[in-house]
């Protein structure tokens, strides 16, 4: 990014190749809208060019990029006034893995469905820290820079978000069990 800031625009293509998929994954996890997420990725890269003078090189590029992505996401949310946040089960399945037998596959699918519903019930803030830490695999230090807070605060937020997710998941699981009876 420092080369782009210095005027070497050819390196922007390399940045796009390297970061467009993780960025698309983040935005899709936050919106569950593929086309809108693709548009937002383009907007983030446009803003990288427009605001390249603000990149200092002191922190990691990814932190700066996700900070821009959060702003684009906030602008999108304001424009669309939607809170329809959801997750692609295929992406979650990649993280969890599948079982070799049919029974295990059905059980995993049910668990993924419950996880999907539990994630959708989280607040946007808790969903965001979990997506950044678990799906985008950012370190707590990087997330702290993205969210403009301390690493300790991020550790606490992730811990609390995981606890809330567990509670919601168990409520869904128990509700499903009670419904079957």
JSON list of C-alpha atoms in Angstrom, two decimals:
[
{"chain": "A", "resi": 1, "resn": "UNK", "atom": "CA", "xyz": [0.00, 0.00, 0.00]},
{"chain": "A", "resi": 2, "resn": "UNK", "atom": "CA", "xyz": [2.94, 2.30, 0.61]},
{"chain": "A", "resi": 3, "resn": "UNK", "atom": "CA", "xyz": [3.87, 1.86, -3.06]},
{"chain": "A", "resi": 4, "resn": "UNK", "atom": "CA", "xyz": [0.31, 2.78, -4.11]},
{"chain": "A", "resi": 5, "resn": "UNK", "atom": "CA", "xyz": [0.52, 5.81, -1.82]},
{"chain": "A", "resi": 6, "resn": "UNK", "atom": "CA", "xyz": [3.77, 6.77, -3.56]},
{"chain": "A", "resi": 7, "resn": "UNK", "atom": "CA", "xyz": [2.03, 6.67, -6.95]},
{"chain": "A", "resi": 8, "resn": "UNK", "atom": "CA", "xyz": [2.74, 3.13, -8.18]},
{"chain": "A", "resi": 9, "resn": "UNK", "atom": "CA", "xyz": [-0.84, 2.18, -9.09]},
{"chain": "A", "resi": 10, "resn": "UNK", "atom": "CA", "xyz": [0.20, -1.16, -10.63]},
{"chain": "A", "resi": 11, "resn": "UNK", "atom": "CA", "xyz": [0.60, -2.63, -7.15]},
{"chain": "A", "resi": 12, "resn": "UNK", "atom": "CA", "xyz": [-3.08, -1.98, -6.45]},
{"chain": "A", "resi": 13, "resn": "UNK", "atom": "CA", "xyz": [-3.89, -4.97, -8.65]},
{"chain": "A", "resi": 14, "resn": "UNK", "atom": "CA", "xyz": [-1.74, -7.17, -6.44]},
{"chain": "A", "resi": 15, "resn": "UNK", "atom": "CA", "xyz": [-3.54, -5.94, -3.35]},
{"chain": "A", "resi": 16, "resn": "UNK", "atom": "CA", "xyz": [-6.87, -6.66, -4.99]},
{"chain": "A", "resi": 17, "resn": "UNK", "atom": "CA", "xyz": [-5.81, -10.19, -5.94]},
{"chain": "A", "resi": 18, "resn": "UNK", "atom": "CA", "xyz": [-4.57, -10.88, -2.43]},
{"chain": "A", "resi": 19, "resn": "UNK", "atom": "CA", "xyz": [-7.37, -9.34, -0.37]},
{"chain": "A", "resi": 20, "resn": "UNK", "atom": "CA", "xyz": [-10.60, -9.27, -2.38]},
{"chain": "A", "resi": 21, "resn": "UNK", "atom": "CA", "xyz": [-11.72, -12.78, -1.32]},
{"chain": "A", "resi": 22, "resn": "UNK", "atom": "CA", "xyz": [-11.17, -12.31, 2.44]},
{"chain": "A", "resi": 23, "resn": "UNK", "atom": "CA", "xyz": [-12.83, -8.92, 2.19]},
{"chain": "A", "resi": 24, "resn": "UNK", "atom": "CA", "xyz": [-15.78, -10.39, 0.29]},
{"chain": "A", "resi": 25, "resn": "UNK", "atom": "CA", "xyz": [-16.07, -13.11, 2.93]},
{"chain": "A", "resi": 26, "resn": "UNK", "atom": "CA", "xyz": [-16.18, -10.54, 5.73]},
{"chain": "A", "resi": 27, "resn": "UNK", "atom": "CA", "xyz": [-18.79, -8.39, 4.03]},
{"chain": "A", "resi": 28, "resn": "UNK", "atom": "CA", "xyz": [-20.89, -11.39, 3.01]},
{"chain": "A", "resi": 29, "resn": "UNK", "atom": "CA", "xyz": [-20.83, -12.76, 6.57]},
{"chain": "A", "resi": 30, "resn": "UNK", "atom": "CA", "xyz": [-22.07, -9.41, 7.79]},
{"chain": "A", "resi": 31, "resn": "UNK", "atom": "CA", "xyz": [-24.85, -8.94, 5.18]},
{"chain": "A", "resi": 32, "resn": "UNK", "atom": "CA", "xyz": [-25.66, -12.34, 3.63]},
{"chain": "A", "resi": 33, "resn": "UNK", "atom": "CA", "xyz": [-26.09, -10.51, 0.33]},
{"chain": "A", "resi": 34, "resn": "UNK", "atom": "CA", "xyz": [-23.58, -11.61, -2.30]},
{"chain": "A", "resi": 35, "resn": "UNK", "atom": "CA", "xyz": [-24.16, -8.89, -4.90]},
{"chain": "A", "resi": 36, "resn": "UNK", "atom": "CA", "xyz": [-24.17, -6.13, -2.31]},
{"chain": "A", "resi": 37, "resn": "UNK", "atom": "CA", "xyz": [-20.99, -7.57, -0.79]},
{"chain": "A", "resi": 38, "resn": "UNK", "atom": "CA", "xyz": [-19.29, -7.62, -4.18]},
{"chain": "A", "resi": 39, "resn": "UNK", "atom": "CA", "xyz": [-20.28, -4.00, -4.71]},
{"chain": "A", "resi": 40, "resn": "UNK", "atom": "CA", "xyz": [-18.96, -3.10, -1.27]},
{"chain": "A", "resi": 41, "resn": "UNK", "atom": "CA", "xyz": [-15.61, -4.77, -2.05]},
{"chain": "A", "resi": 42, "resn": "UNK", "atom": "CA", "xyz": [-15.31, -2.51, -5.08]},
{"chain": "A", "resi": 43, "resn": "UNK", "atom": "CA", "xyz": [-16.19, 0.48, -2.91]},
{"chain": "A", "resi": 44, "resn": "UNK", "atom": "CA", "xyz": [-13.54, -0.48, -0.35]},
{"chain": "A", "resi": 45, "resn": "UNK", "atom": "CA", "xyz": [-10.85, -0.66, -3.05]},
{"chain": "A", "resi": 46, "resn": "UNK", "atom": "CA", "xyz": [-12.04, 2.63, -4.49]},
{"chain": "A", "resi": 47, "resn": "UNK", "atom": "CA", "xyz": [-11.73, 4.20, -1.04]},
{"chain": "A", "resi": 48, "resn": "UNK", "atom": "CA", "xyz": [-8.26, 2.71, -0.68]},
{"chain": "A", "resi": 49, "resn": "UNK", "atom": "CA", "xyz": [-7.24, 4.67, -3.73]},
{"chain": "A", "resi": 50, "resn": "UNK", "atom": "CA", "xyz": [-9.11, 7.79, -2.70]},
{"chain": "A", "resi": 51, "resn": "UNK", "atom": "CA", "xyz": [-7.77, 7.79, 0.87]},
{"chain": "A", "resi": 52, "resn": "UNK", "atom": "CA", "xyz": [-4.34, 6.26, 0.21]},
{"chain": "A", "resi": 53, "resn": "UNK", "atom": "CA", "xyz": [-2.77, 9.33, 1.77]},
{"chain": "A", "resi": 54, "resn": "UNK", "atom": "CA", "xyz": [-4.22, 8.25, 5.16]},
{"chain": "A", "resi": 55, "resn": "UNK", "atom": "CA", "xyz": [-2.30, 4.96, 5.20]},
{"chain": "A", "resi": 56, "resn": "UNK", "atom": "CA", "xyz": [0.77, 5.56, 7.32]},
{"chain": "A", "resi": 57, "resn": "UNK", "atom": "CA", "xyz": [2.31, 2.11, 7.29]},
{"chain": "A", "resi": 58, "resn": "UNK", "atom": "CA", "xyz": [2.57, 2.11, 11.10]},
{"chain": "A", "resi": 59, "resn": "UNK", "atom": "CA", "xyz": [0.05, -0.71, 11.49]},
{"chain": "A", "resi": 60, "resn": "UNK", "atom": "CA", "xyz": [-0.81, -3.66, 9.30]},
{"chain": "A", "resi": 61, "resn": "UNK", "atom": "CA", "xyz": [-2.46, -3.06, 5.96]},
{"chain": "A", "resi": 62, "resn": "UNK", "atom": "CA", "xyz": [-5.25, -5.53, 6.81]},
{"chain": "A", "resi": 63, "resn": "UNK", "atom": "CA", "xyz": [-6.27, -3.48, 9.84]},
{"chain": "A", "resi": 64, "resn": "UNK", "atom": "CA", "xyz": [-6.56, -0.35, 7.72]},
{"chain": "A", "resi": 65, "resn": "UNK", "atom": "CA", "xyz": [-8.44, -2.27, 5.02]},
{"chain": "A", "resi": 66, "resn": "UNK", "atom": "CA", "xyz": [-10.98, -3.71, 7.49]},
{"chain": "A", "resi": 67, "resn": "UNK", "atom": "CA", "xyz": [-11.43, -0.27, 9.02]},
{"chain": "A", "resi": 68, "resn": "UNK", "atom": "CA", "xyz": [-12.39, 1.03, 5.57]},
{"chain": "A", "resi": 69, "resn": "UNK", "atom": "CA", "xyz": [-14.63, -2.02, 5.05]},
{"chain": "A", "resi": 70, "resn": "UNK", "atom": "CA", "xyz": [-16.46, -1.33, 8.32]},
{"chain": "A", "resi": 71, "resn": "UNK", "atom": "CA", "xyz": [-17.13, 2.23, 7.17]},
{"chain": "A", "resi": 72, "resn": "UNK", "atom": "CA", "xyz": [-18.45, 1.00, 3.81]},
{"chain": "A", "resi": 73, "resn": "UNK", "atom": "CA", "xyz": [-20.63, -1.52, 5.65]},
{"chain": "A", "resi": 74, "resn": "UNK", "atom": "CA", "xyz": [-21.97, 1.19, 7.94]},
{"chain": "A", "resi": 75, "resn": "UNK", "atom": "CA", "xyz": [-22.79, 3.38, 4.94]},
{"chain": "A", "resi": 76, "resn": "UNK", "atom": "CA", "xyz": [-24.52, 0.45, 3.25]},
{"chain": "A", "resi": 77, "resn": "UNK", "atom": "CA", "xyz": [-26.54, -0.31, 6.39]},
{"chain": "A", "resi": 78, "resn": "UNK", "atom": "CA", "xyz": [-27.65, 3.30, 6.69]},
{"chain": "A", "resi": 79, "resn": "UNK", "atom": "CA", "xyz": [-28.72, 3.37, 3.06]},
{"chain": "A", "resi": 80, "resn": "UNK", "atom": "CA", "xyz": [-30.62, 0.10, 3.20]},
{"chain": "A", "resi": 81, "resn": "UNK", "atom": "CA", "xyz": [-31.87, 0.10, 6.80]},
{"chain": "A", "resi": 82, "resn": "UNK", "atom": "CA", "xyz": [-31.72, -3.70, 6.86]},
{"chain": "A", "resi": 83, "resn": "UNK", "atom": "CA", "xyz": [-30.71, -5.92, 9.72]},
{"chain": "A", "resi": 84, "resn": "UNK", "atom": "CA", "xyz": [-30.97, -9.14, 7.73]},
{"chain": "A", "resi": 85, "resn": "UNK", "atom": "CA", "xyz": [-27.63, -10.59, 8.85]},
{"chain": "A", "resi": 86, "resn": "UNK", "atom": "CA", "xyz": [-27.02, -14.21, 8.12]},
{"chain": "A", "resi": 87, "resn": "UNK", "atom": "CA", "xyz": [-24.31, -16.68, 7.30]},
{"chain": "A", "resi": 88, "resn": "UNK", "atom": "CA", "xyz": [-23.63, -18.96, 4.37]},
{"chain": "A", "resi": 89, "resn": "UNK", "atom": "CA", "xyz": [-23.78, -22.48, 5.74]},
{"chain": "A", "resi": 90, "resn": "UNK", "atom": "CA", "xyz": [-21.24, -23.70, 3.19]},
{"chain": "A", "resi": 91, "resn": "UNK", "atom": "CA", "xyz": [-18.64, -21.31, 4.62]},
{"chain": "A", "resi": 92, "resn": "UNK", "atom": "CA", "xyz": [-19.44, -22.43, 8.14]},
{"chain": "A", "resi": 93, "resn": "UNK", "atom": "CA", "xyz": [-19.26, -26.07, 7.03]},
{"chain": "A", "resi": 94, "resn": "UNK", "atom": "CA", "xyz": [-15.72, -25.48, 5.77]},
{"chain": "A", "resi": 95, "resn": "UNK", "atom": "CA", "xyz": [-14.71, -24.29, 9.22]},
{"chain": "A", "resi": 96, "resn": "UNK", "atom": "CA", "xyz": [-16.38, -27.17, 11.06]},
{"chain": "A", "resi": 97, "resn": "UNK", "atom": "CA", "xyz": [-15.82, -30.02, 8.60]},
{"chain": "A", "resi": 98, "resn": "UNK", "atom": "CA", "xyz": [-18.12, -32.90, 7.67]},
{"chain": "A", "resi": 99, "resn": "UNK", "atom": "CA", "xyz": [-18.62, -36.45, 8.91]},
{"chain": "A", "resi": 100, "resn": "UNK", "atom": "CA", "xyz": [-18.06, -39.61, 6.91]},
{"chain": "A", "resi": 101, "resn": "UNK", "atom": "CA", "xyz": [-21.43, -41.29, 7.54]},
{"chain": "A", "resi": 102, "resn": "UNK", "atom": "CA", "xyz": [-24.92, -40.24, 6.49]},
{"chain": "A", "resi": 103, "resn": "UNK", "atom": "CA", "xyz": [-26.09, -39.93, 10.12]},
{"chain": "A", "resi": 104, "resn": "UNK", "atom": "CA", "xyz": [-23.13, -37.74, 10.97]},
{"chain": "A", "resi": 105, "resn": "UNK", "atom": "CA", "xyz": [-23.74, -35.62, 7.87]},
{"chain": "A", "resi": 106, "resn": "UNK", "atom": "CA", "xyz": [-27.38, -35.07, 8.83]},
{"chain": "A", "resi": 107, "resn": "UNK", "atom": "CA", "xyz": [-26.37, -34.23, 12.39]},
{"chain": "A", "resi": 108, "resn": "UNK", "atom": "CA", "xyz": [-23.70, -31.78, 11.17]},
{"chain": "A", "resi": 109, "resn": "UNK", "atom": "CA", "xyz": [-26.25, -30.15, 8.87]},
{"chain": "A", "resi": 110, "resn": "UNK", "atom": "CA", "xyz": [-28.66, -29.71, 11.78]},
{"chain": "A", "resi": 111, "resn": "UNK", "atom": "CA", "xyz": [-25.90, -28.29, 13.94]},
{"chain": "A", "resi": 112, "resn": "UNK", "atom": "CA", "xyz": [-24.89, -25.88, 11.18]},
{"chain": "A", "resi": 113, "resn": "UNK", "atom": "CA", "xyz": [-28.49, -24.78, 10.81]},
{"chain": "A", "resi": 114, "resn": "UNK", "atom": "CA", "xyz": [-28.70, -24.09, 14.53]},
{"chain": "A", "resi": 115, "resn": "UNK", "atom": "CA", "xyz": [-25.36, -22.24, 14.41]},
{"chain": "A", "resi": 116, "resn": "UNK", "atom": "CA", "xyz": [-26.65, -20.24, 11.46]},
{"chain": "A", "resi": 117, "resn": "UNK", "atom": "CA", "xyz": [-29.75, -19.21, 13.38]},
{"chain": "A", "resi": 118, "resn": "UNK", "atom": "CA", "xyz": [-27.75, -18.44, 16.53]},
{"chain": "A", "resi": 119, "resn": "UNK", "atom": "CA", "xyz": [-25.30, -16.22, 14.64]},
{"chain": "A", "resi": 120, "resn": "UNK", "atom": "CA", "xyz": [-28.21, -14.36, 13.06]},
{"chain": "A", "resi": 121, "resn": "UNK", "atom": "CA", "xyz": [-29.57, -13.57, 16.55]},
{"chain": "A", "resi": 122, "resn": "UNK", "atom": "CA", "xyz": [-26.33, -12.01, 17.77]},
{"chain": "A", "resi": 123, "resn": "UNK", "atom": "CA", "xyz": [-26.00, -8.25, 17.91]},
{"chain": "A", "resi": 124, "resn": "UNK", "atom": "CA", "xyz": [-24.11, -6.69, 15.00]},
{"chain": "A", "resi": 125, "resn": "UNK", "atom": "CA", "xyz": [-21.18, -5.87, 17.29]},
{"chain": "A", "resi": 126, "resn": "UNK", "atom": "CA", "xyz": [-20.86, -9.42, 18.60]},
{"chain": "A", "resi": 127, "resn": "UNK", "atom": "CA", "xyz": [-21.30, -10.89, 15.13]},
{"chain": "A", "resi": 128, "resn": "UNK", "atom": "CA", "xyz": [-18.58, -8.60, 13.82]},
{"chain": "A", "resi": 129, "resn": "UNK", "atom": "CA", "xyz": [-15.93, -9.59, 16.40]},
{"chain": "A", "resi": 130, "resn": "UNK", "atom": "CA", "xyz": [-16.70, -13.28, 15.85]},
{"chain": "A", "resi": 131, "resn": "UNK", "atom": "CA", "xyz": [-16.51, -12.95, 12.08]},
{"chain": "A", "resi": 132, "resn": "UNK", "atom": "CA", "xyz": [-13.21, -11.06, 12.30]},
{"chain": "A", "resi": 133, "resn": "UNK", "atom": "CA", "xyz": [-11.67, -13.45, 14.85]},
{"chain": "A", "resi": 134, "resn": "UNK", "atom": "CA", "xyz": [-13.07, -16.82, 13.78]},
{"chain": "A", "resi": 135, "resn": "UNK", "atom": "CA", "xyz": [-13.83, -16.53, 10.06]},
{"chain": "A", "resi": 136, "resn": "UNK", "atom": "CA", "xyz": [-11.32, -13.90, 8.93]},
{"chain": "A", "resi": 137, "resn": "UNK", "atom": "CA", "xyz": [-8.79, -15.24, 11.46]},
{"chain": "A", "resi": 138, "resn": "UNK", "atom": "CA", "xyz": [-7.49, -11.82, 12.44]},
{"chain": "A", "resi": 139, "resn": "UNK", "atom": "CA", "xyz": [-5.41, -11.62, 15.59]},
{"chain": "A", "resi": 140, "resn": "UNK", "atom": "CA", "xyz": [-6.87, -9.76, 18.56]},
{"chain": "A", "resi": 141, "resn": "UNK", "atom": "CA", "xyz": [-4.27, -7.03, 18.07]},
{"chain": "A", "resi": 142, "resn": "UNK", "atom": "CA", "xyz": [-5.43, -6.49, 14.47]},
{"chain": "A", "resi": 143, "resn": "UNK", "atom": "CA", "xyz": [-9.10, -6.48, 15.47]},
{"chain": "A", "resi": 144, "resn": "UNK", "atom": "CA", "xyz": [-8.29, -3.90, 18.14]},
{"chain": "A", "resi": 145, "resn": "UNK", "atom": "CA", "xyz": [-6.79, -1.61, 15.49]},
{"chain": "A", "resi": 146, "resn": "UNK", "atom": "CA", "xyz": [-9.78, -2.15, 13.18]},
{"chain": "A", "resi": 147, "resn": "UNK", "atom": "CA", "xyz": [-12.27, -1.37, 15.95]},
{"chain": "A", "resi": 148, "resn": "UNK", "atom": "CA", "xyz": [-10.13, 1.38, 17.46]},
{"chain": "A", "resi": 149, "resn": "UNK", "atom": "CA", "xyz": [-9.88, -0.15, 20.91]},
{"chain": "A", "resi": 150, "resn": "UNK", "atom": "CA", "xyz": [-7.46, -2.19, 23.02]},
{"chain": "A", "resi": 151, "resn": "UNK", "atom": "CA", "xyz": [-6.48, -5.81, 22.59]},
{"chain": "A", "resi": 152, "resn": "UNK", "atom": "CA", "xyz": [-7.78, -6.56, 26.08]},
{"chain": "A", "resi": 153, "resn": "UNK", "atom": "CA", "xyz": [-11.18, -5.10, 25.20]},
{"chain": "A", "resi": 154, "resn": "UNK", "atom": "CA", "xyz": [-11.32, -7.31, 22.11]},
{"chain": "A", "resi": 155, "resn": "UNK", "atom": "CA", "xyz": [-10.49, -10.41, 24.14]},
{"chain": "A", "resi": 156, "resn": "UNK", "atom": "CA", "xyz": [-13.35, -9.57, 26.48]},
{"chain": "A", "resi": 157, "resn": "UNK", "atom": "CA", "xyz": [-15.76, -8.84, 23.58]},
{"chain": "A", "resi": 158, "resn": "UNK", "atom": "CA", "xyz": [-14.89, -12.10, 21.81]},
{"chain": "A", "resi": 159, "resn": "UNK", "atom": "CA", "xyz": [-15.28, -14.05, 25.04]},
{"chain": "A", "resi": 160, "resn": "UNK", "atom": "CA", "xyz": [-18.66, -12.44, 25.75]},
{"chain": "A", "resi": 161, "resn": "UNK", "atom": "CA", "xyz": [-19.80, -12.91, 22.15]},
{"chain": "A", "resi": 162, "resn": "UNK", "atom": "CA", "xyz": [-18.87, -16.60, 22.30]},
{"chain": "A", "resi": 163, "resn": "UNK", "atom": "CA", "xyz": [-20.77, -16.99, 25.56]},
{"chain": "A", "resi": 164, "resn": "UNK", "atom": "CA", "xyz": [-23.81, -15.26, 24.08]},
{"chain": "A", "resi": 165, "resn": "UNK", "atom": "CA", "xyz": [-23.56, -17.44, 20.98]},
{"chain": "A", "resi": 166, "resn": "UNK", "atom": "CA", "xyz": [-23.41, -20.58, 23.16]},
{"chain": "A", "resi": 167, "resn": "UNK", "atom": "CA", "xyz": [-26.49, -19.48, 25.12]},
{"chain": "A", "resi": 168, "resn": "UNK", "atom": "CA", "xyz": [-28.45, -18.73, 21.97]},
{"chain": "A", "resi": 169, "resn": "UNK", "atom": "CA", "xyz": [-27.31, -21.98, 20.37]},
{"chain": "A", "resi": 170, "resn": "UNK", "atom": "CA", "xyz": [-28.33, -24.02, 23.42]},
{"chain": "A", "resi": 171, "resn": "UNK", "atom": "CA", "xyz": [-31.70, -22.25, 23.55]},
{"chain": "A", "resi": 172, "resn": "UNK", "atom": "CA", "xyz": [-32.29, -23.13, 19.91]},
{"chain": "A", "resi": 173, "resn": "UNK", "atom": "CA", "xyz": [-31.09, -26.68, 20.51]},
{"chain": "A", "resi": 174, "resn": "UNK", "atom": "CA", "xyz": [-33.34, -27.11, 23.55]},
{"chain": "A", "resi": 175, "resn": "UNK", "atom": "CA", "xyz": [-36.27, -25.55, 21.72]},
{"chain": "A", "resi": 176, "resn": "UNK", "atom": "CA", "xyz": [-35.76, -27.98, 18.89]},
{"chain": "A", "resi": 177, "resn": "UNK", "atom": "CA", "xyz": [-35.61, -30.90, 21.31]},
{"chain": "A", "resi": 178, "resn": "UNK", "atom": "CA", "xyz": [-38.73, -29.67, 23.12]},
{"chain": "A", "resi": 179, "resn": "UNK", "atom": "CA", "xyz": [-40.50, -29.25, 19.78]},
{"chain": "A", "resi": 180, "resn": "UNK", "atom": "CA", "xyz": [-39.72, -32.85, 18.80]},
{"chain": "A", "resi": 181, "resn": "UNK", "atom": "CA", "xyz": [-41.29, -34.16, 22.02]}
]
